[in-house]
Coordinates of C-alpha atoms and ligand atoms in Angstrom, one line a residue:
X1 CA 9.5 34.4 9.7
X2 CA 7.6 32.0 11.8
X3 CA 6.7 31.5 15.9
X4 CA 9.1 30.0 17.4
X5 CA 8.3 26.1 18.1
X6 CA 9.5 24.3 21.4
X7 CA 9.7 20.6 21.8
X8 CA 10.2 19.6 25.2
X9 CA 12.9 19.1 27.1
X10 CA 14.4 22.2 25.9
X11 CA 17.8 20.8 26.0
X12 CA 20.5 20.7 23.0
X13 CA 19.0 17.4 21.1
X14 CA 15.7 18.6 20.6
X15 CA 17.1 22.0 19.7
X16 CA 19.0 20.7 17.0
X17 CA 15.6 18.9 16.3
X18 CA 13.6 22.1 15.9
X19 CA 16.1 24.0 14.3
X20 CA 16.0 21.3 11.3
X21 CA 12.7 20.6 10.8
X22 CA 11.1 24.2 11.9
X23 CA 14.0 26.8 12.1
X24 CA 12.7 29.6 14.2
X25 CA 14.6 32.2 12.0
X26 CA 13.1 30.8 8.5
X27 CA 11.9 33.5 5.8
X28 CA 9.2 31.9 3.6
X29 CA 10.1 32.1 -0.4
X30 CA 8.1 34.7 -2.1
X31 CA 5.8 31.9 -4.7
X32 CA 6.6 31.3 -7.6
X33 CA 4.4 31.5 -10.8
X34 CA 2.2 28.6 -10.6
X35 CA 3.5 25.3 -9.2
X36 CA 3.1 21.3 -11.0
X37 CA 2.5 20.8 -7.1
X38 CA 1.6 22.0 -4.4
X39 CA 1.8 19.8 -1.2
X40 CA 0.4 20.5 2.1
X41 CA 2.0 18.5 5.2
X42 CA 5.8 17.8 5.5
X43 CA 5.7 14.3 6.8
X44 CA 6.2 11.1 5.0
X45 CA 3.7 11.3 2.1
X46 CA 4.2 15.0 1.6
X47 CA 7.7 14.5 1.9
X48 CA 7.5 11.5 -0.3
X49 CA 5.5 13.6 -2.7
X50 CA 8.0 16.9 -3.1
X51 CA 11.1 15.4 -3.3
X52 CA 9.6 13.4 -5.9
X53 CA 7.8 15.4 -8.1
X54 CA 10.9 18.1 -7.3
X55 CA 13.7 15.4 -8.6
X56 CA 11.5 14.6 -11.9
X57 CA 11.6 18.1 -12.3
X58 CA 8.4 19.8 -11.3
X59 CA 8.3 23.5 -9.7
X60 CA 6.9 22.3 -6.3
X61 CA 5.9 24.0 -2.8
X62 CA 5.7 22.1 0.4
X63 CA 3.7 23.5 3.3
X64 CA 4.1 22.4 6.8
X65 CA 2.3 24.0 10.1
X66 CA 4.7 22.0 13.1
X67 CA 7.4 20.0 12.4
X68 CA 8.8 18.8 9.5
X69 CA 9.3 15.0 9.1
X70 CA 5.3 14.4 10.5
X71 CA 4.5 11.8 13.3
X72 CA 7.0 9.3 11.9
X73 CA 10.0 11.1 13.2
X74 CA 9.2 13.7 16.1
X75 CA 6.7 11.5 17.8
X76 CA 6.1 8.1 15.9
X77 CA 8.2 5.3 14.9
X78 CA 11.4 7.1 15.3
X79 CA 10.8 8.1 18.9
X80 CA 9.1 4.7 19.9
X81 CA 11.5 2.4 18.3
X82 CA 14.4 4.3 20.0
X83 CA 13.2 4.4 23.6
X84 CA 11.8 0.4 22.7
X85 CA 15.8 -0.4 21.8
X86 CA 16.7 0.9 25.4
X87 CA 13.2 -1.3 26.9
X88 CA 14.9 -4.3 25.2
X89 CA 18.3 -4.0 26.4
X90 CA 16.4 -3.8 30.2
X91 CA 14.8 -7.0 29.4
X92 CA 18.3 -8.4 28.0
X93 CA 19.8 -8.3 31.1
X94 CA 16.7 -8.7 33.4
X95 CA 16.5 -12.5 31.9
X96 CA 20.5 -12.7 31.4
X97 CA 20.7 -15.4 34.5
X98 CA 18.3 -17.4 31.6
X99 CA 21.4 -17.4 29.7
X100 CA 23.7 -18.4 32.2
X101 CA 24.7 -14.5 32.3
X102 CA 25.1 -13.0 36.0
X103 CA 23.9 -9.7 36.5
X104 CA 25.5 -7.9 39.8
X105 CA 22.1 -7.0 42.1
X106 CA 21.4 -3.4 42.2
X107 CA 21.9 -3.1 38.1
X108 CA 18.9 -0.2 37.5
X109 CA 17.6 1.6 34.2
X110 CA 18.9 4.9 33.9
X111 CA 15.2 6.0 31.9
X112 CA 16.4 9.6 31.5
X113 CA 19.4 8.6 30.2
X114 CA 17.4 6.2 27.8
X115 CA 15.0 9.2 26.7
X116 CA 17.8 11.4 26.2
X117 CA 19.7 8.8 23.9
X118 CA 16.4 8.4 21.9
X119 CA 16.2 12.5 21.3
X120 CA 19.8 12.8 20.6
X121 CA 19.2 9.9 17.7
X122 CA 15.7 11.5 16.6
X123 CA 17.8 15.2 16.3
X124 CA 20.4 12.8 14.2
X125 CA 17.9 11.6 11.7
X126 CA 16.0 14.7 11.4
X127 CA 18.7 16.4 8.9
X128 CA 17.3 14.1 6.5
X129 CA 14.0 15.6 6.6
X130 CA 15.1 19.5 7.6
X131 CA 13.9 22.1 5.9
X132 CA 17.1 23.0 4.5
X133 CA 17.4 19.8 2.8
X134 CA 14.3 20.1 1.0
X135 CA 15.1 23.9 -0.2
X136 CA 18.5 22.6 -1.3
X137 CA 16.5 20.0 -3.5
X138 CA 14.7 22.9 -5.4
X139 CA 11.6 22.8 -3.3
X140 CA 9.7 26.5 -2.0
X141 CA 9.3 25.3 1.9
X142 CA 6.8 27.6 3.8
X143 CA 6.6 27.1 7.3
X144 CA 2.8 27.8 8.5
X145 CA -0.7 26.1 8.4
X146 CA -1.8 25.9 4.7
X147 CA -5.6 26.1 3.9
X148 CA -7.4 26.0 0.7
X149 CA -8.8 29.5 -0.6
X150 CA -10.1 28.2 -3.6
X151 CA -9.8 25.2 -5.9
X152 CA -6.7 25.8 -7.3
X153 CA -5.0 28.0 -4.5
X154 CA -3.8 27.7 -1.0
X155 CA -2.8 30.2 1.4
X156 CA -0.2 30.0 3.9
X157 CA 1.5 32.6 6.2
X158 CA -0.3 35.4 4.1
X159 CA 0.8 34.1 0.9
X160 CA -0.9 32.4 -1.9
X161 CA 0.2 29.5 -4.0
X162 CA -1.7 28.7 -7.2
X163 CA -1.2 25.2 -8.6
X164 CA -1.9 22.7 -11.3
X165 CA -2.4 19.9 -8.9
X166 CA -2.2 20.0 -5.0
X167 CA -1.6 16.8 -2.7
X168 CA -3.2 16.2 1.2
X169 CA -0.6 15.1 3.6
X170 CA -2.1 16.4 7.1
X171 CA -1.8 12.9 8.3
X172 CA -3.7 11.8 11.4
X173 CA -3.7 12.8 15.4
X174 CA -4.0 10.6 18.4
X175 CA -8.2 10.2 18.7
X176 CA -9.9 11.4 22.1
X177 CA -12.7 8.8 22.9
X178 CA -15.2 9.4 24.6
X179 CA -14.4 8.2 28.2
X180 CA -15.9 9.6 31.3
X181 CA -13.8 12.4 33.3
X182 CA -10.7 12.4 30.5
X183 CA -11.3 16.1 29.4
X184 CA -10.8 16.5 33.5
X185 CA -7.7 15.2 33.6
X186 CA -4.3 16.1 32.1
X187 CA -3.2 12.6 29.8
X188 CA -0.3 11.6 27.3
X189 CA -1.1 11.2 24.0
X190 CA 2.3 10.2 21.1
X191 CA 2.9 13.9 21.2
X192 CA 3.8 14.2 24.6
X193 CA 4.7 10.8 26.0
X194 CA 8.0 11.0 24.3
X195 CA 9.0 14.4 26.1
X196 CA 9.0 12.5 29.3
X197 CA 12.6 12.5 31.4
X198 CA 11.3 11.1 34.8
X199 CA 9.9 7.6 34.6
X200 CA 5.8 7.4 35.6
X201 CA 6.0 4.9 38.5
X202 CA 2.8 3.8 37.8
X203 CA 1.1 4.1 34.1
X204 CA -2.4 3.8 32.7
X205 CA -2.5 3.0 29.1
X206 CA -6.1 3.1 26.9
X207 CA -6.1 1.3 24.0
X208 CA -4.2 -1.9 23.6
X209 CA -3.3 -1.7 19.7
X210 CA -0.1 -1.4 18.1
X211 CA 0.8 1.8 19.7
X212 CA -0.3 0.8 23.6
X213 CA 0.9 -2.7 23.2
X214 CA 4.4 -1.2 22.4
X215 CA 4.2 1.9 24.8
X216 CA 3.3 -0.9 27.5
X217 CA 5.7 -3.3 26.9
X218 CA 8.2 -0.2 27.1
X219 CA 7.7 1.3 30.2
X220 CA 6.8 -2.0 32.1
X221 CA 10.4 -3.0 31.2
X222 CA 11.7 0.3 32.3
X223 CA 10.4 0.0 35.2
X224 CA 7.0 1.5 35.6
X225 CA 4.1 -0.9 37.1
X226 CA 1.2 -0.5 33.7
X227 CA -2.1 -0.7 33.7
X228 CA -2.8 -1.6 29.9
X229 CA -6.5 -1.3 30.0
X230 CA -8.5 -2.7 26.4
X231 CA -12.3 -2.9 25.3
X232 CA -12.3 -6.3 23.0
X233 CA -10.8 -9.4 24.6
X234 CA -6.9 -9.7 24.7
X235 CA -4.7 -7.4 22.7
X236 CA -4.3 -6.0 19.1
X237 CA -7.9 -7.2 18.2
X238 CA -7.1 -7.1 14.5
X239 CA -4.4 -9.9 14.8
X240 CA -4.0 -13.3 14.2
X241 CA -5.6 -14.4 17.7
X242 CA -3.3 -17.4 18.8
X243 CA 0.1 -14.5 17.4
X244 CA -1.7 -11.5 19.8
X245 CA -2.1 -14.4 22.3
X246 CA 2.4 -15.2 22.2
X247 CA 2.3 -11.4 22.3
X248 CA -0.4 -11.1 25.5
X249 CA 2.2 -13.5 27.6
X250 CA 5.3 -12.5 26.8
X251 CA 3.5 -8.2 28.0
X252 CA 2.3 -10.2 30.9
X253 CA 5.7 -11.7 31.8
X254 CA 7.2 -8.4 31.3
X255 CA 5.0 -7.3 34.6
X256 CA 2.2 -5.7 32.4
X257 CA -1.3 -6.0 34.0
X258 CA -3.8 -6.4 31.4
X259 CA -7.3 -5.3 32.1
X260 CA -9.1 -6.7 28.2
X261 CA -12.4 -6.7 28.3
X262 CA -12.6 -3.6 29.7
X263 CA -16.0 -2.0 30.5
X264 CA -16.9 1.0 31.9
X265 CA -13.3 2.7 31.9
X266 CA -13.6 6.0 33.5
X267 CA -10.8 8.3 34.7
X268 CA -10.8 11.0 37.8
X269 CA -8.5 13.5 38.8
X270 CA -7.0 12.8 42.1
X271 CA -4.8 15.3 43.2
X272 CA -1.3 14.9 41.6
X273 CA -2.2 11.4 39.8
X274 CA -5.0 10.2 38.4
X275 CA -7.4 7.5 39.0
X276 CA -8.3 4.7 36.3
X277 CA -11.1 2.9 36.8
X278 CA -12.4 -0.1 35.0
X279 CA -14.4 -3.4 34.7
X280 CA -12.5 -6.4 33.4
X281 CA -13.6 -9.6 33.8
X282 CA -16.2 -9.7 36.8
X283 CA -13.4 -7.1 38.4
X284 CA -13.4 -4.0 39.4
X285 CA -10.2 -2.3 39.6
X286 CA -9.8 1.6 40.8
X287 CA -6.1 1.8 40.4
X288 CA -4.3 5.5 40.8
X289 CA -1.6 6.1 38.1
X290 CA 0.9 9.2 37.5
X291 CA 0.3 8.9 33.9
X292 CA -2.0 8.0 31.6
X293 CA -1.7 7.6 28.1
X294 CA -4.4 7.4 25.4
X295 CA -3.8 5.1 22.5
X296 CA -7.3 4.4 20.9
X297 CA -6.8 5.0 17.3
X298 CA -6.1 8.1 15.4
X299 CA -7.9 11.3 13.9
X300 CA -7.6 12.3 9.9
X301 CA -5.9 16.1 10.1
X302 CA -8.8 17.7 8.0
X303 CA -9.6 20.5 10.1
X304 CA -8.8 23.6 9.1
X305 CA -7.6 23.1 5.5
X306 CA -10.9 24.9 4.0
X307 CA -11.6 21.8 2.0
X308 CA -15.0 23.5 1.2
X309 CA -13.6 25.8 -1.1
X310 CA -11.6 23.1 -2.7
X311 CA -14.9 21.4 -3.6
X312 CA -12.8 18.2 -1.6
X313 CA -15.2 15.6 0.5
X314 CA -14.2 14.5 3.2
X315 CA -15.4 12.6 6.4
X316 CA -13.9 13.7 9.5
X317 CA -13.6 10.0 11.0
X318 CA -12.2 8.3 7.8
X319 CA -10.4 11.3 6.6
X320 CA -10.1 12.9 3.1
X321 CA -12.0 10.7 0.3
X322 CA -10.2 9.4 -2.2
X323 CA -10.4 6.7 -5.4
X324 CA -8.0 4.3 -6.4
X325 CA -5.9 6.5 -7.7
X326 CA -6.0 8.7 -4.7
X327 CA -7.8 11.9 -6.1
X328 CA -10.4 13.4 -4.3
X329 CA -13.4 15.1 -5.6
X330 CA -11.3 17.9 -6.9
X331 CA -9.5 16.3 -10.0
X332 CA -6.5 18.9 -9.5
X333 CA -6.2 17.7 -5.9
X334 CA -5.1 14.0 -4.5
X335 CA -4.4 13.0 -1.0
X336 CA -1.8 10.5 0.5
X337 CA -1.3 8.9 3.9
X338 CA -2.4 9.3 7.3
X339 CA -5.0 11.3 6.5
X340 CA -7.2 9.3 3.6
X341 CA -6.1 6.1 4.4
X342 CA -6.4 2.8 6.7
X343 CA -3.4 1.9 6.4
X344 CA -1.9 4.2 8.3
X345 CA 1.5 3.3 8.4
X346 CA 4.8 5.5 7.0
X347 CA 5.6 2.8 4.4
X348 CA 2.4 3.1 3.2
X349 CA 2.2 7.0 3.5
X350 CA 5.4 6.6 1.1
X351 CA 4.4 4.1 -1.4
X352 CA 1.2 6.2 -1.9
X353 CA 2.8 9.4 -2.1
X354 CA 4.7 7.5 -5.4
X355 CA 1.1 6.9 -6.6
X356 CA 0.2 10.3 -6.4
X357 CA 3.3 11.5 -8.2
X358 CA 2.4 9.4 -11.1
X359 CA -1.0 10.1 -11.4
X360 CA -0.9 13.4 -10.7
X361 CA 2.2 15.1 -12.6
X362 CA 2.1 12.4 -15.8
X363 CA -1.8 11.0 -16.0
X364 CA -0.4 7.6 -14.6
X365 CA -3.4 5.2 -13.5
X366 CA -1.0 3.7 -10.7
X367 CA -3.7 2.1 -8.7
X368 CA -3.8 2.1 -4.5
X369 CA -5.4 -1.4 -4.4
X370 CA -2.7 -2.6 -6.0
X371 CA -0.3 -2.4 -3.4
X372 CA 0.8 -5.2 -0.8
X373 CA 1.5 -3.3 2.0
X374 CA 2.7 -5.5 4.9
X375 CA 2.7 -3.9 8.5
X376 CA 4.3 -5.0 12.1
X377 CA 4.1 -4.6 15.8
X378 CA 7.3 -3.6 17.7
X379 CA 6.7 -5.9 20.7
X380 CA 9.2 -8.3 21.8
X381 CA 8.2 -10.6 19.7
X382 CA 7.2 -8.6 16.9
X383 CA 3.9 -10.1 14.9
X384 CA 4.1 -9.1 11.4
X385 CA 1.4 -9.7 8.8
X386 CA 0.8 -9.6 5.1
X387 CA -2.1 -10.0 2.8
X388 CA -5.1 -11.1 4.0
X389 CA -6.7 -12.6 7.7
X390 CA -9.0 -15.8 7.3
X391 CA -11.4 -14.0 8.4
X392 CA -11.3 -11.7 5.6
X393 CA -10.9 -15.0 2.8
X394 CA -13.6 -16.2 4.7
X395 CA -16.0 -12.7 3.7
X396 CA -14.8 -12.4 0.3
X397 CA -15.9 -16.4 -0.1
X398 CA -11.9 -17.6 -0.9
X399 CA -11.4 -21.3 0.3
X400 CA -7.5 -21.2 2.0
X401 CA -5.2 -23.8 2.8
X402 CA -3.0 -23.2 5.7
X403 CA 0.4 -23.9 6.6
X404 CA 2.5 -23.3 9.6
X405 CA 6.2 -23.7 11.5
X406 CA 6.5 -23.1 15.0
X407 CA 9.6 -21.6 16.1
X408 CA 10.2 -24.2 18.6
X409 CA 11.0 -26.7 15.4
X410 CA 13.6 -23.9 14.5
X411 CA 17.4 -24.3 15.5
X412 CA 18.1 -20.3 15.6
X413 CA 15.2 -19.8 17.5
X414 CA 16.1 -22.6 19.8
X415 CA 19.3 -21.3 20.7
X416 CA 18.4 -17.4 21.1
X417 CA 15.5 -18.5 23.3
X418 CA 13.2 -16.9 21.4
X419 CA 10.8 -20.1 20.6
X420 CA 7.4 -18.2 21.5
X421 CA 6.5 -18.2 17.8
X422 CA 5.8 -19.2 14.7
X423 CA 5.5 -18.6 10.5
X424 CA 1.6 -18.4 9.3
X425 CA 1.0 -18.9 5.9
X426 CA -2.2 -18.5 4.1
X427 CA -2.5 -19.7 0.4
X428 CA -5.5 -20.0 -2.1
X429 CA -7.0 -23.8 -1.9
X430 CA -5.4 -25.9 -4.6
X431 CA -2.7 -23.7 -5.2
X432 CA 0.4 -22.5 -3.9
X433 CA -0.4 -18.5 -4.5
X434 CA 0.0 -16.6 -1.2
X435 CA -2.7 -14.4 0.2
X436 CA -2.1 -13.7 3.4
X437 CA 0.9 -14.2 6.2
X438 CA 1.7 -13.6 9.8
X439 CA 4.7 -14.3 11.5
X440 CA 5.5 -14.0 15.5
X441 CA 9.3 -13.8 15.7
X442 CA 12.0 -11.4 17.6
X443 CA 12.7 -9.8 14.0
X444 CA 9.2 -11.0 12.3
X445 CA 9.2 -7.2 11.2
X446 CA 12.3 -8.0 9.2
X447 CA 11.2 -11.6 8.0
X448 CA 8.0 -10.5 6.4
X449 CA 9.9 -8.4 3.6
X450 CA 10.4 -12.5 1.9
X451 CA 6.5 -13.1 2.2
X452 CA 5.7 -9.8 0.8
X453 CA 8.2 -10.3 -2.1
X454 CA 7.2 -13.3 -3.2
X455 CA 3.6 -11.7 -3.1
X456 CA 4.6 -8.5 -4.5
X457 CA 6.0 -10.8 -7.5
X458 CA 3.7 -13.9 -7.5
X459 CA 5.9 -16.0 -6.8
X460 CA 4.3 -19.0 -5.0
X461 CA 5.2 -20.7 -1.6
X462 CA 6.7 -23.4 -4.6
X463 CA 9.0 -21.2 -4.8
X464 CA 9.8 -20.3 -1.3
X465 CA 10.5 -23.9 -0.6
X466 CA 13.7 -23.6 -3.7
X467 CA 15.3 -20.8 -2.0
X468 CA 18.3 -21.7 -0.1
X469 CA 18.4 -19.9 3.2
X470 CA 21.6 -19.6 5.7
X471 CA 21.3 -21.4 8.6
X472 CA 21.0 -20.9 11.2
X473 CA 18.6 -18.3 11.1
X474 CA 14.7 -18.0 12.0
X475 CA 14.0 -17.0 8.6
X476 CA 14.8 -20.4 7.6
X477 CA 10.9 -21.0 9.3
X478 CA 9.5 -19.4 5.8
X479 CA 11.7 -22.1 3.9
X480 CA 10.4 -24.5 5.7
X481 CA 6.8 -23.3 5.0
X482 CA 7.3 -24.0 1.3
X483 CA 8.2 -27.8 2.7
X484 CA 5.5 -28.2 4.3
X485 CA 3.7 -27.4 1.0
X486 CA 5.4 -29.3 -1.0
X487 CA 5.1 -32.3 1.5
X488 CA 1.1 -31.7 1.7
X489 CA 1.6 -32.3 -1.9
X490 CA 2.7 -35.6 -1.6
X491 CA -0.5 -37.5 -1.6
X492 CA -0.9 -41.3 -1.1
X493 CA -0.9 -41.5 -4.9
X494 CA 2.0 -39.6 -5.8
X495 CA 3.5 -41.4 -2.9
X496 CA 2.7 -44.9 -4.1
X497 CA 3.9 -43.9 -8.2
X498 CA 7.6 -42.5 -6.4
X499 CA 7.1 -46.1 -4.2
X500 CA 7.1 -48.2 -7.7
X501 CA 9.2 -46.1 -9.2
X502 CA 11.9 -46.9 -7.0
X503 CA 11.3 -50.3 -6.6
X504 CA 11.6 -50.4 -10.6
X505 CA 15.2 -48.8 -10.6
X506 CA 16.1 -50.8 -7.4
Ligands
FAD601 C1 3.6 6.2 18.5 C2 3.6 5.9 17.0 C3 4.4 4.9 16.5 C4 4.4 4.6 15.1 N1 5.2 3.6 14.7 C5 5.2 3.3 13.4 C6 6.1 2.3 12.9 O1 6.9 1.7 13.6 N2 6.1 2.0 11.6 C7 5.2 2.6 10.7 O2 5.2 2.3 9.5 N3 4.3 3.6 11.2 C8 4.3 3.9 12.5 N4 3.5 4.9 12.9 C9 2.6 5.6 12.0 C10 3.3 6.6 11.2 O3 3.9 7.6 12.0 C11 2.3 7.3 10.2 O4 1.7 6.4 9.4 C12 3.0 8.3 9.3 O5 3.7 9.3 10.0 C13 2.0 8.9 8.3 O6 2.6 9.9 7.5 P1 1.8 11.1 6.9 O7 2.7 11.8 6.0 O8 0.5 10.6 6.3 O9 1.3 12.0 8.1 P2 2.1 12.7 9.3 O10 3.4 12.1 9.6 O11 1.2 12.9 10.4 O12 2.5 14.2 8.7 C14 1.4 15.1 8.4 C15 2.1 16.5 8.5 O13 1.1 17.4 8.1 C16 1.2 18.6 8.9 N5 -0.1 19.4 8.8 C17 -1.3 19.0 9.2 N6 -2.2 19.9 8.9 C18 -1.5 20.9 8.2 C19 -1.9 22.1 7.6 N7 -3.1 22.6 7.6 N8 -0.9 22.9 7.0 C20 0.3 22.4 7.0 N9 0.7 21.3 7.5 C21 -0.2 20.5 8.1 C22 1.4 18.0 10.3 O14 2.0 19.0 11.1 C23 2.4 16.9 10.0 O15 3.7 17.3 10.0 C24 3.5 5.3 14.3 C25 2.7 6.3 14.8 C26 2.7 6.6 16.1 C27 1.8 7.6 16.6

C-alpha cells in the first residue's frame, strides 16, 4: 500500500485523477526474478520506455514516487494547453467587434469554471496513463520513490528489483533562482499554479520563456493584470528575434506588462500579497501582486536516486550524463528525457525513450543526435521552430540562404485576421537542403510537422514547392517558401535561355 496523494482542489476531477495515476489503495507486486528492464519514473520517457520494452516482450518494472503520467499530464502541457483553450476563447470574443461580432457588455470569464473544465479533461486523459493500464499491459507498477542500492538493483517501498538494464526517467522540476527574499515568500511554481480556482487579480511572473510567456498570456486574457518580469531583452531569448518580437505585441495587446531587461528583481512579503520589485529599462517598478509564479528554467530530478552506487555521473544542473546512445556511465543503465536532456520537451522525452528501448533490450546503436526534434510555444500566435538558428550555422561555419513568406501575403491568414506572422526557412547555401525553420502562425505548432518531415526525410524545399496544398489554408505559406526558391533560382541567365527559348517556338 502507499500514502495517500492529494492534488488540489480535492473535488471529483482530480479524484478520479489520483485514483488513476496513484491509487491510494495500490498493493505493490511482489518482484519478479530479474527484469530485461527496470524503469524508474512514470512519465513520458518512462512510460515510453515500459510499454515498449513490455509490448516486445520484455519482463519490465516501472517505478514511480507521485503521479503517474509525469509533468506532461498533471502539471505540464496537458494542464496548460487546457486552461490556454479557455484564455483563447476570452480573447475570441474580447476582439469579436473586430469581426463585426457584437458581444452584449457585462460578458465576464467564469476562471473557476475554466480551471475546473481543464481538471475534468486532465482526469479524462489520465486513464491512458493509470496505473491500471500499465499492469494490464504486463508491467510490475510500484508506487514509491525508487533509488539505486547497487549497480544492478533498485529499491523501492522496501523491495528490491534486480535488472539487466535499468532506464532514468525522473525528469526535471521547476528551478528556484537565486532571487533576493523568494525563500520568504510563498510563490507558484507548474505544480501549483494549476490547482488555482480563484483568479490572482494581479500576477507576477519570473522568467519569460516558453512556460511564462504562455502562463502570461493566459491569465492576462482571464483577467488578471501580469507583471511578466525577464532578464535578457524581450521574450523567449532563444527565438528567432523578429518571431519573439510578433509574439512580445500580440502579450502586450493582450494587457500584459513586460518588464525585459529586468535587473535587480527582488521579491518581499507584504502581508497577504507580495511585492515584486524590479529594474527594467531606466525604471523602477515596486508593484504588489497576489501571485507570483516562477518560470526560470527547470531542475534534472537526480536527487535521491543513489546514483553513487550505480557508479552513474551525473551533474545536478544538466542532469544525468549520457552518450549518443543515451547510456550513462553504468552500461546496464540509460537515461531518457527531462532529466538528461536539453530538449526538454515530451515528444522528445518519447522519441528518446524508443532509443533507449533499442539500444538497451537488442544492442541497437539508435543514435540521439540523430533526431529532428521540432518544438513550439503555445502563445497566440504559436512560434514553432526546427533545425537550426543562424546563429548556430553561423558557430558551426555553415553559409545559409534564407527564405521567407509573411502571412500578410497569405489569403487564410488574411481572412482569419491572424496576419502577425510569417514562414522562416533556413537552407544550406547553394542548395535546397533544409536546416533550420521557424514559423509564427495561430497553428505554427501544427504547420511545423511539414518542415520537419521533409527534414526528417531529406526532402528539399524543391520539393516543398511540388506539393499541392488546399487552399485556403496558412500552411499554403510553406508552399510558397519552396516558390520563392525556385524563383531565386531563376537567374538572369536561366531567365534569358527560357526568353530565347520562347521566342524560338513563338
Ligand atoms: C507548464 C509546462 C508546460 C509544458 N508544455 C509542454 C508542451 O506543450 N509540449 C511539450 O512537448 N512539453 C511541454 N512541457 C515539458 C514536458 O512536460 C516534459 O518535457 C515532459 O514531461 C518530460 O517527460 P519525462 O518523462 O522526462 O519527465 P516527467 O514528466 O517529469 O516524469 C518524471 C517522473 O519521474 C518521477 N520520479 C522522479 N524521481 C523519482 C524517483 N526517485 N522514483 C520514482 N519516480 C520518480 C516523477 O514523479 C515524475 O512522475 C511542459 C512543461 C511544463 C512544466
Amino acid at each position: 500500500m502507499t500514502g495517500p496523494i492529494e492534488v488540489l482542489p480535492d473535488d471529483i476531477h482530480n479524484r478520479k485523477l489520483v485514483d488513476n495515476v496513484h491509487p491510494g489503495d495500490w498493493a505493490n507486486p511482489e518482484p519478479a526474478g530479474r527484469y530485461n528492464l527496470v524503469v524508474i519514473g512514470a512519465g513520458t520517457a518512462g512510460l515510453v520506455a515500459a510499454a515498449g520494452a513490455a509490448g516486445l516482450g520484455a519482463r519490465v518494472a516501472l517505478v514511480e514516487r507521485h503521479l503517474m503520467g509525469g509533468d506532461c499530464l498533471n502539471y505540464g502541457c496537458v494542464p496548460s494547453k487546457g486552461i490556454i483553450s479557455s484564455a483563447r476563447a476570452a480573447a475570441s470574443v474580447r476582439y469579436a467587434a473586430d469581426f463585426g461580432v457584437n458581444v452584449p457588455d457585462g460578458w465576464a470569464v467564469d476562471f473557476g469554471g475554466a480551471m475546473e473544465r481543464m481538471r475534468s479533461l486532465r482526469a479524462g486523459i489520465s486513464r491512458h496513463d493509470s496505473a491500471a493500464r500499465f499492469r494490464d499491459l504486463g508491467i510490475d507498477v510500484f508506487l514509491g520513490g525508487g533509488q539505486f542500492a547497487g549497480p544492478d538493483t533498485v529499491e523501492v517501498a522496501g523491495r528490491t528489483l534486480r535488472f539487466r538494464k535499468a532506464v532514468i526517467a525522473t525528469g526535471a522540476r521547476a528551478a528556484a533562482p537565486p532571487i533576493p527574499g523568494l525563500d520568504e515568500v510563498e510563490y507558484l511554481t507548474n505544480e501549483t499554479v494549476f490547482s488555482l480556482t480563484e483568479l490572482p487579480s494581479r500576477i507576477g511572473i519570473i522568467g519569460a520563456g516558453p512556460i511564462g510567456c504562455e502562463l502570461a498570456q493566459t491569465f492576462a486574457r482571464l483577467g488578471s493584470e501580469v507583471f511578466l518580469v525577464e532578464a535578457t531583452h524581450g521574450i523567449l531569448p532563444r527565438e528567432d528575434p523578429e518571431a519573439s518580437g510578433i509574439v512580445k505585441n500580440s502579450l502586450v495587446r493582450d494587457g500584459v506588462h513586460l518588464l525585459c531587461c529586468g535587473q535587480e528583481t527582488k521579491v518581499r512579503k507584504d502581508g497577504e500579497q507580495s511585492r515584486l520589485y524590479v529594474q527594467s529599462h531606466g525604471q523602477s517598478y515596486d508593484e504588489p501582486v497576489d501571485k507570483l509564479l516562477v518560470a526560470v528554467g527547470r531542475a534534472p530530478n537526480v536527487d535521491g536516486l543513489n546514483l553513487e552506487a550505480a557508479g552513474v555521473e551525473y551533474d545536478s544542473k544538466a542532469g544525468v550524463e549520457v552518450d549518443d546512445k543515451l547510456r550513462t556511465s553504468n552500461p546496464r543503465i540509460f537515461a531518457a528525457g527531462d532529466v538528461c536532456s536539453r530538449y526538454k520537451f515530451t515528444h522528445a522525452a518519447d522519441f528518446m525513450a524508443r532509443i533507449v528501448i533499442r539500444n538497451a533490450l537488442f544492442k541497437g546503436r539508435a543514435k540521439a543526435s540523430a533526431l529532428t526534434i521540432p518544438w513550439c510555444t503555445y502563445t497566440s500566435p504559436e512560434i514553432a521552430h526546427v533545425g537550426l538558428y543562424p546563429t548556430e550555422t553561423e558557430k558551426q561555419g555553415i553559409a545559409i540562404e534564407t527564405y521567407t513568406q509573411e502571412l500578410d501575403h497569405v489569403d487564410r491568414a488574411i481572412l482569419e485576421g491572424e496576419t502577425d506572422g510569417f514562414v522562416r526557412i533556413h537552407v544550406k547555401k547553394g542548395t535546397d537542403q533544409i536546416l533550420g525553420a521557424t514559423i509564427v502562425a495561430a497553428n505554427a505548432g501544427d504547420m511545423i510537422s511539414e518542415v520537419t518531415l521533409a527534414m526528417t526525410h531529406g526532402l528539399g524545399l524543391k520539393r516543398i514547392a511540388e506539393v499541392i496544398h488546399p487552399y485556403p489554408t496558412q500552411a499554403e505559406a510553406i508552399r510558397k517558401v519552396g516558390d520563392l526558391y525556385n524563383r531565386s533560382r531563376l537567374t538572369p541567365f536561366v531567365k534569358s535561355l527560357f526568353k530565347k527559348w520562347l521566342a524560338w517556338t513563338r
